[in-house]
Coordinates of C-alpha atoms in Angstrom, one line a residue:
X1 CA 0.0 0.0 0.0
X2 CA 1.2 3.3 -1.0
X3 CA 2.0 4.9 2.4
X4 CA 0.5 8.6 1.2
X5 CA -3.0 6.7 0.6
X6 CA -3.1 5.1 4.0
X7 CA -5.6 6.5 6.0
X8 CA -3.8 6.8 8.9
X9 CA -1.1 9.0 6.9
X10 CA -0.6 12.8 7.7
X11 CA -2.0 14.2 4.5
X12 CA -5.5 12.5 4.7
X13 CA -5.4 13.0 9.1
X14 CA -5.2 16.7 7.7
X15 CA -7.7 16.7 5.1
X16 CA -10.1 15.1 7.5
X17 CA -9.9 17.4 10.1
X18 CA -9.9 20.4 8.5
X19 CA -13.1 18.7 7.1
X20 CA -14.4 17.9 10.3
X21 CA -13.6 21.5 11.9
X22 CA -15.3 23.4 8.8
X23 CA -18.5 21.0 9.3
X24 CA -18.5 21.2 13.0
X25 CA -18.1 25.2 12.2
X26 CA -22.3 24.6 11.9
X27 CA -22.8 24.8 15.2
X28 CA -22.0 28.7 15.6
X29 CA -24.4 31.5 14.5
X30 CA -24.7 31.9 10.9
X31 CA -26.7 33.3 8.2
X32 CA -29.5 30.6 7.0
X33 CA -27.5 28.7 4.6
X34 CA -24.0 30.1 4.8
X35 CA -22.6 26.9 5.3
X36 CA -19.3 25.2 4.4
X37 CA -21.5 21.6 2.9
X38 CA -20.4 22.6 -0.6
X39 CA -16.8 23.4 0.1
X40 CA -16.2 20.7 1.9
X41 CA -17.5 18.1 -0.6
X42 CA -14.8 19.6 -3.7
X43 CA -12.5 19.7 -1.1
X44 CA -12.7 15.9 -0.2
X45 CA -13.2 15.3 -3.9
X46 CA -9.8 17.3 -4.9
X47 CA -7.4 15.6 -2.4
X48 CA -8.5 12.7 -1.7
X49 CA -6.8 10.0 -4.0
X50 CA -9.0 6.9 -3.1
X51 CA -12.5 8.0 -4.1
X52 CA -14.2 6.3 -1.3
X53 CA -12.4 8.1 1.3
X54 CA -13.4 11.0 -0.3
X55 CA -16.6 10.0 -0.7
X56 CA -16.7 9.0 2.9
X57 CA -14.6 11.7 5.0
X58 CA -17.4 14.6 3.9
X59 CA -20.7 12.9 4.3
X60 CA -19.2 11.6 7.9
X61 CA -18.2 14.9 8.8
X62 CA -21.7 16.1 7.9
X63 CA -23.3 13.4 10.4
X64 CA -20.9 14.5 13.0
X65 CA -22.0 17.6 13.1
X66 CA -26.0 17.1 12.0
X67 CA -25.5 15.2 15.4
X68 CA -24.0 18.8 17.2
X69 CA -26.7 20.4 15.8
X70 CA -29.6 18.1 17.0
X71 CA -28.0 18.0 20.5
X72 CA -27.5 21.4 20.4
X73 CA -31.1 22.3 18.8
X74 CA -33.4 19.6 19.9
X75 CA -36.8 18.3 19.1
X76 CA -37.2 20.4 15.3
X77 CA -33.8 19.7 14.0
X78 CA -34.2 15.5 15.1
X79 CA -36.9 15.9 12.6
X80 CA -34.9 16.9 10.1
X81 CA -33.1 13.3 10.3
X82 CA -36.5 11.0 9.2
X83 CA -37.2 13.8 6.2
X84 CA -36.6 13.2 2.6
X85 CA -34.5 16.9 2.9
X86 CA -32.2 15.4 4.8
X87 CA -31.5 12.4 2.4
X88 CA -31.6 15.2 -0.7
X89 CA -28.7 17.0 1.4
X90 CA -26.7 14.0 1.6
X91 CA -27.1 13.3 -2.1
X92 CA -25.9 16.9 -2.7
X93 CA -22.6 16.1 -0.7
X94 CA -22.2 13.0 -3.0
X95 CA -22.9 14.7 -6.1
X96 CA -20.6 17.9 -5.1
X97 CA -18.2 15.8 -4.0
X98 CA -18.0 13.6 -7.6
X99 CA -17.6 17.0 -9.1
X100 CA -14.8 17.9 -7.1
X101 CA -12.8 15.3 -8.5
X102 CA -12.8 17.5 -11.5
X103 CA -10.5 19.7 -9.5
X104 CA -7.9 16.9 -8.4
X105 CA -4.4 18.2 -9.3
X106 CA -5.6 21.0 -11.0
X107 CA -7.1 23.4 -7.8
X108 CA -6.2 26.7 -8.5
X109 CA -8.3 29.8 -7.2
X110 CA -10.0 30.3 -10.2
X111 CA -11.1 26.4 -11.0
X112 CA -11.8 26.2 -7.3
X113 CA -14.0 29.4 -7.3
X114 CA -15.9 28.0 -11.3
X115 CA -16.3 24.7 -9.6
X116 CA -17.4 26.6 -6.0
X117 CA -20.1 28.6 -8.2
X118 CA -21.3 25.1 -9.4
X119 CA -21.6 23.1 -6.7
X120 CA -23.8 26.0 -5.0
X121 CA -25.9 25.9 -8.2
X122 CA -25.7 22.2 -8.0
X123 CA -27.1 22.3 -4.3
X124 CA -29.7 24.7 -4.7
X125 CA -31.3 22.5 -7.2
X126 CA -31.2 19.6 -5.3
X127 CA -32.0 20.8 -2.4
X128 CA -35.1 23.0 -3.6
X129 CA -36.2 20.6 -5.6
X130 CA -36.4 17.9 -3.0
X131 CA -38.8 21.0 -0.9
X132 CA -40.9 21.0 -4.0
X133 CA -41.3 17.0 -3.7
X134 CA -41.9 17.2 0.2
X135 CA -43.8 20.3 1.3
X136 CA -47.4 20.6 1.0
X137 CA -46.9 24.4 0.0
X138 CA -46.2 23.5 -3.7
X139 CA -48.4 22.0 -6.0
X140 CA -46.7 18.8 -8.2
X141 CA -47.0 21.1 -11.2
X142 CA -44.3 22.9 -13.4
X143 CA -46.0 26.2 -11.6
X144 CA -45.4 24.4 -8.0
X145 CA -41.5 23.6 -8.8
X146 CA -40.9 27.2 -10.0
X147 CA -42.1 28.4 -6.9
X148 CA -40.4 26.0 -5.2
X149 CA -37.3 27.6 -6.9
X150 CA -38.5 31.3 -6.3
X151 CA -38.5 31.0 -2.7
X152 CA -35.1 29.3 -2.2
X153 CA -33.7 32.2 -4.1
X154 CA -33.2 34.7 -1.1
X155 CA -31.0 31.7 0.5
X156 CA -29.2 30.9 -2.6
X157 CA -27.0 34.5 -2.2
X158 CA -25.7 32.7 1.2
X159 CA -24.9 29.4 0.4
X160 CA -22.8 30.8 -2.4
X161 CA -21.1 33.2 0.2
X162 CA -20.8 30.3 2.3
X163 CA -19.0 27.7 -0.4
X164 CA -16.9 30.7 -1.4
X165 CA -15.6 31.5 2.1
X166 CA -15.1 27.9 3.0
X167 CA -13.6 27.2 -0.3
X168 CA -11.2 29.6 0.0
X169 CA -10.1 28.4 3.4
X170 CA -10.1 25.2 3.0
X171 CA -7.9 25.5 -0.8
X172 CA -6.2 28.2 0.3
X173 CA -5.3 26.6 4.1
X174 CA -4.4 23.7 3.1
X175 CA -2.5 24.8 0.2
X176 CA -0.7 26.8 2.9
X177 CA 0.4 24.0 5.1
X178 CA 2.0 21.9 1.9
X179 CA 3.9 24.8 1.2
X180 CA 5.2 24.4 4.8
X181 CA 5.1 20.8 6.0
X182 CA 7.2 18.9 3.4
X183 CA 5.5 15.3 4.3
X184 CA 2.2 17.1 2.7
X185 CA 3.7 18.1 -0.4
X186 CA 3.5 15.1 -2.1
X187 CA -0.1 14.0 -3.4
X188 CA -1.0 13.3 0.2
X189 CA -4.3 11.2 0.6

């Protein structure tokens, strides 16, 4: 086994918590959807060599702190867990993170920002469409899924914002610390 794919290695120990501290991040006050779920899923998919770990490091991260945030909130956000939004969510990580690995090797600031922009846009569809499916509010019409749309706008502006700052901190952090710790030079996880 290559020793820089091990799991236990200090490139993918680094890339996993860095994950793990933007997701836990959730638990302190924030706009409604400035959130780092987007940023974190490229980031996985861009340094992670073996796809399952990348795959896997994000959407555990995410349960980690889904969990904070039900301790933390209680009875409303434990119902989150048994709806269909929370499943869509999950499938937005997987799908965010497969895009990511467009961005393996080849992360700079503006691929990471073009693929940022897309994995927001990628979410909000997702995400809103799976409202459109599960709330009563909107007809299963054409008219009902447009409206479904038009009301997620006003959160779309912060969920970009939010994969933007996290991007950026995460890319630019860790690109960072492989400028200054030589064993995470080399392709690392």
């Amino acid at each position: 086994m290559n020793r820089s794919s091990a799991p236990l290695a200090p490139g993918p120990l680094v890339l996993a918590g860095l994950i793990l501290l933007a997701a836990l991040s959730r638990v302190l006050p924030h706009p409604p959807n400035f959130s780092p779920i987007e940023a974190i899923a490229l980031f996985g998919g861009a340094y992670y060599a073996d796809r399952r770990w990348a795959l896997a490091v994000p959407l555990l991260a995410m349960f980690v702190s889904d969990l904070a945030l039900g301790l933390l909130n209680g009875g409303i956000y434990w119902d989150y867990f048994a709806s269909a939004g929370y499943l869509l969510v999950y499938a937005a990580i997987v799908l965010s993170t497969l895009l990511g690995f467009g961005l393996r090797g080849r992360a700079s600031g503006a691929r990471v920002l073009g693929y940022a922009l897309a994995g927001s846009l990628l979410f909000f569809l997702v995400t809103n469409f799976g409202a459109w499916l599960a709330s009563p509010l909107y007809p299963r019409t054409a008219g009902g899924l447009l409206a479904a749309y038009l009301a997620g706008i006003p959160f779309f502006q912060w969920s970009v914002l939010g994969t933007l700052v996290y991007a950026g901190l995460l890319f630019g952090g860790f690109a960072w610390l492989r400028r200054r710790v030589p064993a995470l030079r080399a392709r690392t996880a």
